[in-house]
Coordinates of C-alpha atoms and ligand atoms in Angstrom, one line a residue:
X1 CA 213.0 -50.4 168.1
X2 CA 213.3 -46.6 166.1
X3 CA 215.3 -47.9 163.8
X4 CA 213.0 -51.0 163.0
X5 CA 209.9 -49.2 163.2
X6 CA 211.8 -46.6 160.7
X7 CA 212.4 -49.7 158.6
X8 CA 208.7 -50.5 158.5
X9 CA 207.8 -47.3 157.7
X10 CA 210.4 -47.4 154.5
X11 CA 208.9 -50.8 153.5
X12 CA 205.2 -49.1 153.2
X13 CA 206.5 -45.8 151.6
X14 CA 208.2 -48.2 149.0
X15 CA 204.9 -50.2 149.0
X16 CA 202.8 -47.2 148.3
X17 CA 205.0 -46.0 146.0
X18 CA 203.8 -49.3 143.5
X19 CA 205.5 -49.5 140.0
X20 CA 207.4 -45.9 140.4
X21 CA 207.0 -42.3 140.2
X22 CA 207.4 -42.3 136.2
X23 CA 204.1 -44.5 136.4
X24 CA 202.5 -42.7 138.6
X25 CA 203.0 -40.2 136.4
X26 CA 202.0 -41.6 133.4
X27 CA 198.5 -43.1 135.1
X28 CA 197.8 -39.1 136.1
X29 CA 198.8 -38.4 132.4
X30 CA 196.0 -40.5 131.1
X31 CA 193.0 -38.5 133.6
X32 CA 193.2 -41.5 135.8
X33 CA 193.9 -41.8 139.5
X34 CA 196.1 -44.3 141.1
X35 CA 194.7 -47.6 142.3
X36 CA 195.7 -46.2 145.9
X37 CA 193.6 -42.6 145.2
X38 CA 190.9 -44.2 144.3
X39 CA 190.4 -46.1 147.1
X40 CA 191.0 -42.9 149.2
X41 CA 187.5 -41.6 146.9
X42 CA 185.8 -44.2 147.7
X43 CA 186.1 -45.1 151.2
X44 CA 185.4 -42.6 154.0
X45 CA 188.4 -40.4 155.0
X46 CA 190.8 -42.5 157.2
X47 CA 188.9 -45.6 157.0
X48 CA 190.8 -47.9 155.0
X49 CA 192.6 -51.2 156.6
X50 CA 194.9 -52.2 154.0
X51 CA 196.0 -56.3 153.9
X52 CA 199.1 -57.8 152.3
X53 CA 201.0 -54.8 151.6
X54 CA 204.0 -56.6 151.4
X55 CA 203.6 -59.8 149.0
X56 CA 205.3 -60.4 146.2
X57 CA 205.0 -62.4 143.4
X58 CA 207.2 -66.0 143.3
X59 CA 207.9 -65.9 139.6
X60 CA 211.3 -67.2 138.8
X61 CA 210.7 -66.6 135.2
X62 CA 212.0 -64.5 132.2
X63 CA 214.5 -62.4 134.8
X64 CA 211.5 -61.8 137.3
X65 CA 213.1 -62.9 140.1
X66 CA 215.4 -60.1 140.7
X67 CA 212.2 -57.8 140.6
X68 CA 209.9 -58.1 143.6
X69 CA 207.3 -55.1 144.2
X70 CA 205.7 -55.1 147.0
X71 CA 201.6 -55.7 146.9
X72 CA 202.2 -57.2 143.5
X73 CA 199.6 -55.1 141.5
X74 CA 196.6 -54.7 143.7
X75 CA 195.6 -52.8 146.9
X76 CA 193.6 -55.2 148.9
X77 CA 191.7 -54.5 152.3
X78 CA 188.1 -53.1 153.7
X79 CA 187.0 -49.7 154.8
X80 CA 183.7 -48.2 155.3
X81 CA 181.6 -46.3 152.8
X82 CA 179.2 -43.6 155.3
X83 CA 180.0 -46.2 158.2
X84 CA 179.6 -49.4 157.1
X85 CA 181.9 -52.0 156.4
X86 CA 183.0 -53.0 152.7
X87 CA 186.0 -54.9 151.7
X88 CA 187.6 -53.4 148.4
X89 CA 190.5 -54.4 146.0
X90 CA 191.7 -51.8 143.3
X91 CA 194.8 -53.0 140.8
X92 CA 197.5 -50.9 140.2
X93 CA 198.3 -50.5 136.5
X94 CA 201.4 -49.1 137.5
X95 CA 202.9 -52.4 138.8
X96 CA 203.3 -55.1 135.6
X97 CA 200.1 -53.5 134.2
X98 CA 198.1 -54.4 136.9
X99 CA 198.8 -58.0 135.8
X100 CA 197.2 -60.6 137.5
X101 CA 199.7 -63.3 139.2
X102 CA 199.2 -66.1 141.7
X103 CA 199.6 -64.0 144.6
X104 CA 197.9 -60.9 143.2
X105 CA 195.0 -63.4 143.0
X106 CA 195.4 -64.8 146.9
X107 CA 195.4 -60.9 147.6
X108 CA 192.0 -60.9 146.2
X109 CA 190.5 -64.3 146.7
X110 CA 191.8 -63.4 151.0
X111 CA 189.4 -60.4 150.8
X112 CA 186.6 -62.3 148.5
X113 CA 186.7 -64.9 151.7
X114 CA 186.6 -62.2 154.6
X115 CA 183.6 -60.4 152.5
X116 CA 182.0 -63.7 152.8
X117 CA 182.7 -64.8 156.1
X118 CA 182.2 -61.0 157.7
X119 CA 178.6 -60.6 155.8
X120 CA 180.5 -57.4 154.3
X121 CA 179.9 -56.7 150.4
X122 CA 183.0 -56.4 148.4
X123 CA 183.8 -53.8 146.0
X124 CA 187.0 -54.7 143.0
X125 CA 188.6 -51.5 141.1
X126 CA 189.9 -53.4 137.5
X127 CA 192.8 -51.7 135.9
X128 CA 195.0 -54.7 134.1
X129 CA 196.6 -56.0 131.5
X130 CA 195.1 -59.5 132.2
X131 CA 197.0 -62.6 133.1
X132 CA 200.7 -61.9 134.5
X133 CA 202.4 -63.2 131.0
X134 CA 205.2 -63.9 132.6
X135 CA 203.4 -66.7 134.9
X136 CA 201.6 -68.4 132.5
X137 CA 198.9 -71.2 133.7
X138 CA 199.8 -70.0 137.5
X139 CA 197.6 -66.9 136.5
X140 CA 194.9 -68.9 134.8
X141 CA 194.4 -70.5 138.3
X142 CA 194.4 -67.6 140.1
X143 CA 191.5 -66.1 137.6
X144 CA 189.7 -69.2 138.3
X145 CA 190.0 -69.1 142.0
X146 CA 188.4 -65.6 141.8
X147 CA 185.8 -66.7 139.7
X148 CA 184.5 -69.4 142.0
X149 CA 184.5 -66.9 144.7
X150 CA 182.6 -64.8 142.7
X151 CA 180.4 -67.5 142.0
X152 CA 180.3 -68.6 146.0
X153 CA 179.4 -64.9 146.8
X154 CA 176.8 -64.7 144.4
X155 CA 173.6 -63.9 146.6
X156 CA 175.4 -63.7 149.4
X157 CA 176.9 -60.6 149.6
X158 CA 176.6 -57.7 146.8
X159 CA 179.4 -57.4 144.6
X160 CA 180.8 -54.7 142.5
X161 CA 182.9 -54.1 139.9
X162 CA 184.6 -50.8 138.4
X163 CA 186.0 -51.2 135.2
X164 CA 189.0 -48.1 135.2
X165 CA 191.4 -49.4 132.8
X166 CA 191.9 -52.5 130.6
X167 CA 190.3 -55.9 131.2
X168 CA 190.9 -58.1 128.7
X169 CA 190.2 -61.8 128.1
X170 CA 188.8 -64.3 130.8
X171 CA 189.7 -61.5 133.2
X172 CA 186.1 -60.0 132.2
X173 CA 184.3 -62.7 133.6
X174 CA 185.4 -61.9 137.2
X175 CA 183.4 -58.3 137.0
X176 CA 180.5 -60.2 135.0
X177 CA 179.7 -62.8 137.5
X178 CA 179.1 -59.3 140.0
X179 CA 176.0 -57.8 140.7
X180 CA 176.6 -54.4 138.9
X181 CA 179.7 -53.7 136.4
X182 CA 180.4 -49.8 135.9
X183 CA 182.8 -48.1 133.6
X184 CA 184.4 -45.2 133.1
X185 CA 184.0 -43.6 129.9
X186 CA 187.0 -43.3 127.6
X187 CA 189.1 -45.0 129.7
X188 CA 187.8 -48.4 130.2
X189 CA 187.1 -51.3 127.8
X190 CA 185.9 -54.8 128.7
X191 CA 186.6 -57.3 125.6
X192 CA 187.5 -61.2 125.2
X193 CA 189.7 -60.7 122.5
X194 CA 190.8 -57.3 121.2
X195 CA 190.7 -55.6 117.8
X196 CA 194.2 -57.2 116.5
X197 CA 192.6 -61.3 117.0
X198 CA 189.1 -59.8 115.7
X199 CA 190.6 -58.7 112.4
X200 CA 192.7 -61.6 112.3
X201 CA 190.0 -63.4 113.1
X202 CA 186.4 -62.3 111.5
X203 CA 188.5 -59.5 109.5
X204 CA 186.7 -56.7 110.8
X205 CA 188.2 -53.6 111.2
X206 CA 187.0 -52.1 114.9
X207 CA 188.4 -50.0 117.5
X208 CA 189.0 -51.2 121.2
X209 CA 186.3 -48.2 122.4
X210 CA 183.6 -49.3 119.8
X211 CA 184.4 -53.1 120.2
X212 CA 184.5 -52.9 124.5
X213 CA 184.3 -49.3 125.2
X214 CA 181.4 -48.0 127.8
X215 CA 179.1 -47.3 125.0
X216 CA 178.9 -50.3 123.8
X217 CA 178.6 -51.9 127.0
X218 CA 175.8 -49.7 128.7
X219 CA 173.8 -49.8 125.5
X220 CA 174.3 -52.5 123.2
X221 CA 175.6 -55.4 125.3
X222 CA 174.0 -54.5 128.4
X223 CA 177.5 -56.4 130.0
X224 CA 177.9 -53.0 132.2
X225 CA 175.0 -51.3 134.0
X226 CA 176.2 -47.8 134.2
X227 CA 179.3 -45.1 132.8
X228 CA 180.6 -42.1 134.4
X229 CA 182.4 -39.6 133.0
X230 CA 185.9 -40.1 135.2
X231 CA 187.2 -41.8 138.1
X232 CA 185.9 -39.4 140.6
X233 CA 182.3 -39.7 139.4
X234 CA 182.1 -43.5 138.9
X235 CA 183.9 -43.3 142.4
X236 CA 181.4 -41.0 144.2
X237 CA 178.5 -43.0 142.6
X238 CA 179.6 -46.1 143.9
X239 CA 179.2 -44.6 147.3
X240 CA 176.0 -43.3 146.5
X241 CA 174.6 -47.1 144.9
X242 CA 176.0 -48.6 148.3
X243 CA 173.6 -46.9 150.4
X244 CA 170.7 -48.1 149.2
X245 CA 171.8 -51.8 149.4
X246 CA 172.3 -54.4 152.4
X247 CA 175.1 -55.6 153.9
X248 CA 174.8 -59.4 153.0
X249 CA 171.6 -61.4 152.3
X250 CA 170.3 -61.7 156.0
X251 CA 170.4 -58.1 157.0
X252 CA 168.0 -55.5 155.9
X253 CA 169.1 -52.1 153.7
X254 CA 169.5 -49.5 155.7
X255 CA 166.8 -47.2 156.6
X256 CA 168.1 -43.6 155.9
X257 CA 166.8 -40.2 157.5
X258 CA 164.0 -38.5 155.3
X259 CA 162.3 -35.4 155.1
X260 CA 160.0 -35.6 152.7
X261 CA 156.3 -36.9 153.9
X262 CA 154.9 -39.8 153.0
X263 CA 151.0 -38.4 153.0
X264 CA 152.6 -35.6 150.3
X265 CA 150.1 -35.5 147.8
X266 CA 150.8 -35.0 143.9
X267 CA 147.7 -33.7 142.3
X268 CA 149.8 -33.4 139.0
X269 CA 149.7 -37.3 138.6
X270 CA 146.2 -36.5 138.2
X271 CA 146.9 -35.6 134.8
X272 CA 149.9 -37.2 133.6
X273 CA 147.9 -40.1 131.6
X274 CA 147.1 -38.5 128.3
X275 CA 143.5 -38.2 127.3
X276 CA 144.4 -40.4 124.0
X277 CA 145.7 -43.8 125.0
X278 CA 148.4 -44.1 122.5
X279 CA 150.2 -41.0 123.4
X280 CA 152.5 -41.7 125.7
X281 CA 154.1 -40.0 129.1
X282 CA 157.2 -40.0 130.8
X283 CA 156.8 -42.6 133.6
X284 CA 160.4 -41.6 134.9
X285 CA 158.5 -38.6 136.4
X286 CA 156.2 -40.6 138.0
X287 CA 158.8 -43.0 139.7
X288 CA 160.8 -39.3 140.6
X289 CA 157.2 -38.3 142.1
X290 CA 157.3 -41.2 144.4
X291 CA 160.5 -41.1 145.8
X292 CA 162.2 -39.8 148.4
X293 CA 163.6 -36.5 147.7
X294 CA 163.2 -37.3 144.4
X295 CA 165.8 -39.6 144.1
X296 CA 166.1 -42.5 141.6
X297 CA 169.1 -44.6 141.3
X298 CA 169.0 -46.1 137.7
X299 CA 170.3 -48.9 136.6
X300 CA 171.4 -49.6 132.9
X301 CA 169.7 -46.3 132.2
X302 CA 170.7 -46.9 128.3
X303 CA 169.8 -50.1 127.4
X304 CA 166.4 -51.5 126.8
X305 CA 164.8 -48.1 127.9
X306 CA 161.5 -49.9 127.5
X307 CA 161.6 -50.5 131.0
X308 CA 163.0 -49.0 134.1
X309 CA 164.6 -50.6 136.7
X310 CA 166.5 -48.8 139.6
X311 CA 166.2 -48.0 143.4
X312 CA 164.3 -45.5 145.4
X313 CA 163.7 -45.0 149.2
X314 CA 160.2 -44.7 150.6
X315 CA 160.0 -43.5 154.1
X316 CA 164.2 -44.3 154.4
X317 CA 163.8 -47.4 153.3
X318 CA 165.1 -48.8 149.9
X319 CA 162.6 -50.3 147.4
X320 CA 163.4 -51.5 143.7
X321 CA 161.6 -50.2 141.3
X322 CA 160.8 -51.7 137.8
X323 CA 158.8 -49.7 135.5
X324 CA 157.6 -49.8 132.0
X325 CA 158.4 -46.7 130.0
X326 CA 155.2 -45.7 127.9
X327 CA 158.0 -43.2 125.7
X328 CA 159.7 -46.1 124.8
X329 CA 158.5 -48.8 121.7
X330 CA 155.2 -47.6 123.7
X331 CA 156.3 -49.9 126.6
X332 CA 156.3 -53.1 125.0
X333 CA 158.2 -55.9 127.0
X334 CA 160.8 -57.2 124.2
X335 CA 163.9 -59.4 125.2
X336 CA 166.4 -56.7 126.0
X337 CA 163.6 -55.2 128.5
X338 CA 162.7 -58.9 129.9
X339 CA 166.4 -59.5 130.0
X340 CA 167.1 -56.3 131.9
X341 CA 164.2 -56.6 134.4
X342 CA 164.7 -60.3 135.2
X343 CA 168.5 -59.7 136.6
X344 CA 167.2 -56.7 138.4
X345 CA 164.5 -58.3 140.0
X346 CA 166.4 -61.4 141.2
X347 CA 168.7 -59.1 142.4
X348 CA 166.4 -57.6 144.6
X349 CA 164.8 -60.7 146.1
X350 CA 168.3 -62.4 146.9
X351 CA 169.1 -59.2 149.4
X352 CA 165.6 -58.7 150.5
X353 CA 164.8 -55.5 148.5
X354 CA 161.1 -54.4 148.3
X355 CA 159.7 -54.5 144.8
X356 CA 157.6 -51.6 143.5
X357 CA 156.2 -52.6 139.7
X358 CA 154.5 -49.5 138.1
X359 CA 152.3 -51.1 134.8
X360 CA 152.0 -49.4 131.3
X361 CA 152.4 -52.2 129.0
X362 CA 150.5 -53.0 125.4
X363 CA 152.2 -56.5 125.2
X364 CA 155.2 -57.9 124.1
X365 CA 156.7 -56.8 121.2
X366 CA 155.7 -58.3 118.1
X367 CA 157.8 -59.2 115.3
X368 CA 159.9 -62.1 113.4
X369 CA 163.2 -60.3 115.3
X370 CA 161.7 -61.2 118.7
X371 CA 160.6 -64.5 117.8
X372 CA 163.8 -65.8 116.5
X373 CA 165.4 -63.8 119.4
X374 CA 163.6 -66.5 121.6
X375 CA 161.4 -63.8 122.9
X376 CA 159.6 -66.5 124.8
X377 CA 162.4 -67.5 126.7
X378 CA 163.7 -64.2 127.6
X379 CA 160.0 -63.0 128.7
X380 CA 159.7 -66.4 131.0
X381 CA 162.6 -64.8 132.2
X382 CA 161.0 -61.9 133.7
X383 CA 158.0 -64.4 134.8
X384 CA 160.0 -66.5 136.4
X385 CA 161.8 -63.8 138.5
X386 CA 158.5 -62.4 139.6
X387 CA 156.7 -65.6 140.5
X388 CA 159.8 -66.8 142.8
X389 CA 160.4 -63.2 144.5
X390 CA 159.4 -63.4 147.9
X391 CA 160.3 -59.9 149.2
X392 CA 157.4 -57.6 149.4
X393 CA 155.8 -56.5 146.2
X394 CA 153.5 -53.7 145.4
X395 CA 152.0 -52.8 141.7
X396 CA 150.4 -50.1 140.6
X397 CA 148.7 -50.3 137.0
X398 CA 148.7 -46.9 135.5
X399 CA 147.3 -47.1 132.0
X400 CA 147.6 -50.7 129.5
X401 CA 148.0 -54.1 130.9
X402 CA 146.7 -55.9 128.4
X403 CA 147.6 -60.2 127.7
X404 CA 150.9 -62.3 128.9
X405 CA 152.2 -59.0 129.4
X406 CA 149.9 -58.1 132.2
X407 CA 150.6 -62.1 133.4
X408 CA 154.3 -60.9 133.5
X409 CA 154.3 -57.5 135.3
X410 CA 153.7 -59.0 139.1
X411 CA 150.1 -59.2 138.7
X412 CA 148.1 -61.1 142.2
X413 CA 148.4 -64.1 140.8
X414 CA 152.2 -64.1 140.4
X415 CA 152.7 -63.3 143.9
X416 CA 151.9 -59.3 144.0
X417 CA 151.1 -58.7 147.6
X418 CA 149.3 -55.5 146.8
X419 CA 147.9 -54.6 143.8
X420 CA 146.5 -51.1 142.9
X421 CA 145.3 -49.2 139.8
X422 CA 144.8 -46.1 138.8
X423 CA 141.2 -45.4 137.4
X424 CA 142.4 -44.8 133.8
X425 CA 143.8 -48.7 133.8
X426 CA 142.9 -50.8 130.8
X427 CA 143.3 -54.3 132.0
X428 CA 142.1 -56.6 129.2
X429 CA 143.4 -59.4 126.9
X430 CA 144.5 -56.9 124.2
X431 CA 143.4 -53.4 123.0
X432 CA 139.9 -52.7 122.0
X433 CA 141.2 -52.5 118.1
X434 CA 142.7 -55.6 118.1
X435 CA 139.9 -57.4 119.8
X436 CA 137.2 -56.6 117.3
X437 CA 139.4 -57.0 114.0
X438 CA 139.7 -60.8 115.9
X439 CA 135.9 -61.3 117.1
X440 CA 134.3 -59.5 114.5
X441 CA 136.7 -60.6 111.1
X442 CA 133.4 -60.6 108.8
X443 CA 132.1 -57.0 110.0
X444 CA 135.5 -55.2 109.2
X445 CA 134.2 -53.3 105.9
X446 CA 131.8 -51.7 108.2
X447 CA 133.3 -49.1 109.4
X448 CA 130.4 -47.7 111.6
X449 CA 129.9 -51.1 113.2
X450 CA 133.5 -51.5 113.8
X451 CA 133.4 -48.0 115.5
X452 CA 130.4 -48.9 117.6
X453 CA 131.9 -52.5 118.6
X454 CA 135.4 -50.9 119.5
X455 CA 133.6 -48.2 121.9
X456 CA 131.3 -51.8 123.3
X457 CA 134.9 -53.3 124.2
X458 CA 136.3 -49.9 125.7
X459 CA 133.5 -49.4 127.9
X460 CA 133.6 -53.1 128.9
X461 CA 137.4 -53.5 129.6
X462 CA 139.3 -50.5 128.9
X463 CA 139.4 -49.8 133.0
X464 CA 140.2 -51.4 136.2
X465 CA 136.8 -52.4 137.2
X466 CA 136.2 -55.7 135.7
X467 CA 139.7 -57.0 137.4
X468 CA 138.7 -54.9 140.6
X469 CA 134.9 -56.9 140.4
X470 CA 137.0 -59.9 140.6
X471 CA 139.8 -59.0 143.7
X472 CA 142.7 -59.2 141.2
X473 CA 143.3 -55.7 141.7
X474 CA 143.1 -54.7 145.5
X475 CA 141.8 -51.4 145.1
X476 CA 141.5 -48.7 142.4
X477 CA 143.2 -45.5 144.0
X478 CA 143.7 -41.9 143.2
X479 CA 146.4 -41.0 141.2
X480 CA 147.7 -37.7 143.7
X481 CA 147.9 -40.4 146.6
X482 CA 150.0 -43.3 145.1
X483 CA 153.1 -42.5 147.1
X484 CA 150.9 -42.7 150.4
X485 CA 149.4 -45.6 149.2
X486 CA 152.4 -47.6 148.4
X487 CA 154.3 -46.7 151.2
X488 CA 151.4 -47.8 153.5
X489 CA 151.2 -50.9 151.8
X490 CA 155.0 -51.5 152.2
X491 CA 154.5 -50.7 156.2
X492 CA 151.9 -53.7 156.1
X493 CA 154.3 -55.7 154.5
X494 CA 157.3 -55.2 156.6
X495 CA 156.6 -58.4 158.5
X496 CA 156.4 -61.0 155.2
X497 CA 157.6 -64.3 155.8
X498 CA 157.4 -66.2 153.2
X499 CA 159.6 -69.5 151.6
X500 CA 159.2 -71.2 148.3
X501 CA 159.6 -74.8 148.3
X502 CA 162.9 -76.5 149.5
X503 CA 164.8 -77.1 145.5
X504 CA 168.9 -77.8 145.1
X505 CA 168.5 -74.8 143.0
X506 CA 166.0 -73.4 140.5
X507 CA 166.1 -73.9 136.6
X508 CA 165.3 -70.7 135.1
X509 CA 164.9 -70.1 131.4
X510 CA 168.5 -69.0 130.9
Ligands
LIG601 C1 202.8 -58.6 132.4 C2 202.4 -56.6 131.3 C3 200.8 -57.3 130.8 C4 200.9 -58.6 131.6 C5 200.9 -55.1 130.7 N1 202.1 -55.1 131.4 N2 200.5 -56.0 130.8 N3 203.1 -57.4 132.1 N4 201.9 -59.4 131.8 N5 199.6 -58.9 131.0 C6 203.1 -54.2 131.7 C7 203.8 -53.9 130.3 O1 205.1 -54.8 129.9 C8 204.0 -52.5 131.1 O2 205.8 -52.4 131.6 C9 203.2 -51.9 131.8 O3 202.7 -53.1 131.8 C10 202.5 -50.5 131.1 O4 201.5 -51.6 129.9 P1 202.0 -50.9 128.5 O5 201.6 -51.6 127.7 O6 203.2 -50.0 128.6 O7 200.6 -50.3 128.9 P2 199.5 -49.2 127.6 O8 200.1 -48.9 126.3 O9 198.4 -48.4 128.6 O10 198.3 -50.6 127.2 C11 197.9 -51.5 128.3 C12 197.7 -52.5 127.3 C13 199.1 -53.2 126.7 C14 196.7 -52.6 126.4 C15 197.3 -53.5 128.7 O11 199.5 -53.7 128.2 C16 198.4 -54.9 126.6 O12 198.2 -55.2 125.8 N6 198.7 -55.9 127.5 C17 198.6 -57.5 127.2 C18 197.3 -57.5 127.4 C19 196.9 -58.9 127.3 O13 196.9 -59.7 126.0 N7 196.8 -59.8 128.6 C20 196.6 -61.4 128.3 C21 195.0 -61.3 128.0 S1 194.7 -63.1 128.6 P3 206.6 -51.5 132.0 O14 207.7 -52.3 132.9 O15 207.0 -50.9 130.5 O16 205.7 -50.3 132.7 C22 194.1 -63.1 129.5 C23 193.9 -64.6 129.8 C24 192.7 -64.8 131.4 O17 194.0 -62.0 130.5 C25 192.3 -65.7 131.2 C26 191.2 -66.1 132.3 C27 190.7 -67.3 132.3

């Protein structure tokens, strides 16, 4: 008996060594953790239950039949994060460069399917040279099965990808199908075709970092939702995000203890709006002042900075925040802001996370670049996302809410449940200057008359009261009481239960 137990221990030790000490050292020398070390950081201590530790590849070609490394380049199983269950897979670069074989894919599919069956999120840590070259089409079939499972799981369980090394070729599509993608700066990259192919086909000279590094994907392409300094920081921040999320689409997000009373007043908010309507202020300050313990987990912080998206807690419960940012492009909506916010709203709605919308928007950004780029279709994505969202929704207009952008930013007629405005709100078809220039074109030469007409228009519309008189705004609130009013509004919506009409699926303007 003791011999048999020793045999098990030996086999486990061999599996844990992955591709061997030389390759583990090489991984460390790049400042990267190994697949197993990463799971130790990500999961609660001692909580990891491994599956398929002894699985080996079945390839007979290119001498592969002579070498079998147990685990086949991916560590899979489940564990807990702050006591809540999560399925995981972590690619092991020390084993054939973490490349994906048919058996490697089967291991990932197994945990994906268990995650769906058991209603727990899945987190994938990618560090892979892509398709296992020796296996050819079997590897492609494996990838496709992983993609199919990503699609089945979408909107059912949260899926998070962390790119911690190479992710090239079609392999990038598994992360792209998940809810959140994070990258590690300077040690991860994602692209469909690498710099050499790019040079051959387009004659462009570009480095791997420029083509698909963390900076590119968090500022230009928006493929990634955030990036971190190193493996440790990335994994700790994913743990922090995980705490905001529900386990699946039928369970509520966790309610955490909070040490920040909802009656907290913020007198500084009474003066946050500058006297001059064209002077910006930092909407992030408002978000932080509303949040429990000023904690805001921002998503896509460095992309489309004219809109903020992310999670806060109010009285311990997760709330998704969408907020125009007057500091960038005066808070205008544009193509990128609409895409970014629409995706975030849809995630929140899929997972029953209530939405708080903070509005200060002078309109959609004008110009040929926007029109040629399809701002009509992209703006419609955000309109659509809010319009179909059935989760509790509270909207606060702090200053401008003009034109089409007013209609998009979760107003009453788009299903907003509780719509508040600050006394500084200006709800109108457009700004006073633009309105007067159109209505009184013939008087444009008379500066005095135009000034008087502009003042008239401002008096009539540069306030929240016309909207409030019509019931489009439920209440004009004191800025300092916003946290209390919003928290009470969400509390009143706890049992909200509405459903959209049955359909096979929607047809949002992709
Ligand atoms: C098999 C691979 C491999 C692969 C790397 N290795 N990629 N083995 N299949 N795809 C092995 C190497 O032979 C090496 O083995 C070890 O992993 C580490 O690789 P190195 O090259 O020494 O590491 P590094 O210098 O860090 O370079 C990493 C790399 C490079 C940039 C990822 O290995 C690389 O370019 N690999 C090929 C990438 C690729 O073209 N993949 C296919 C993409 S197409 P030893 O024994 O020396 O340790 C694709 C299609 C998917 O993925 C389609 C899905 C639908």
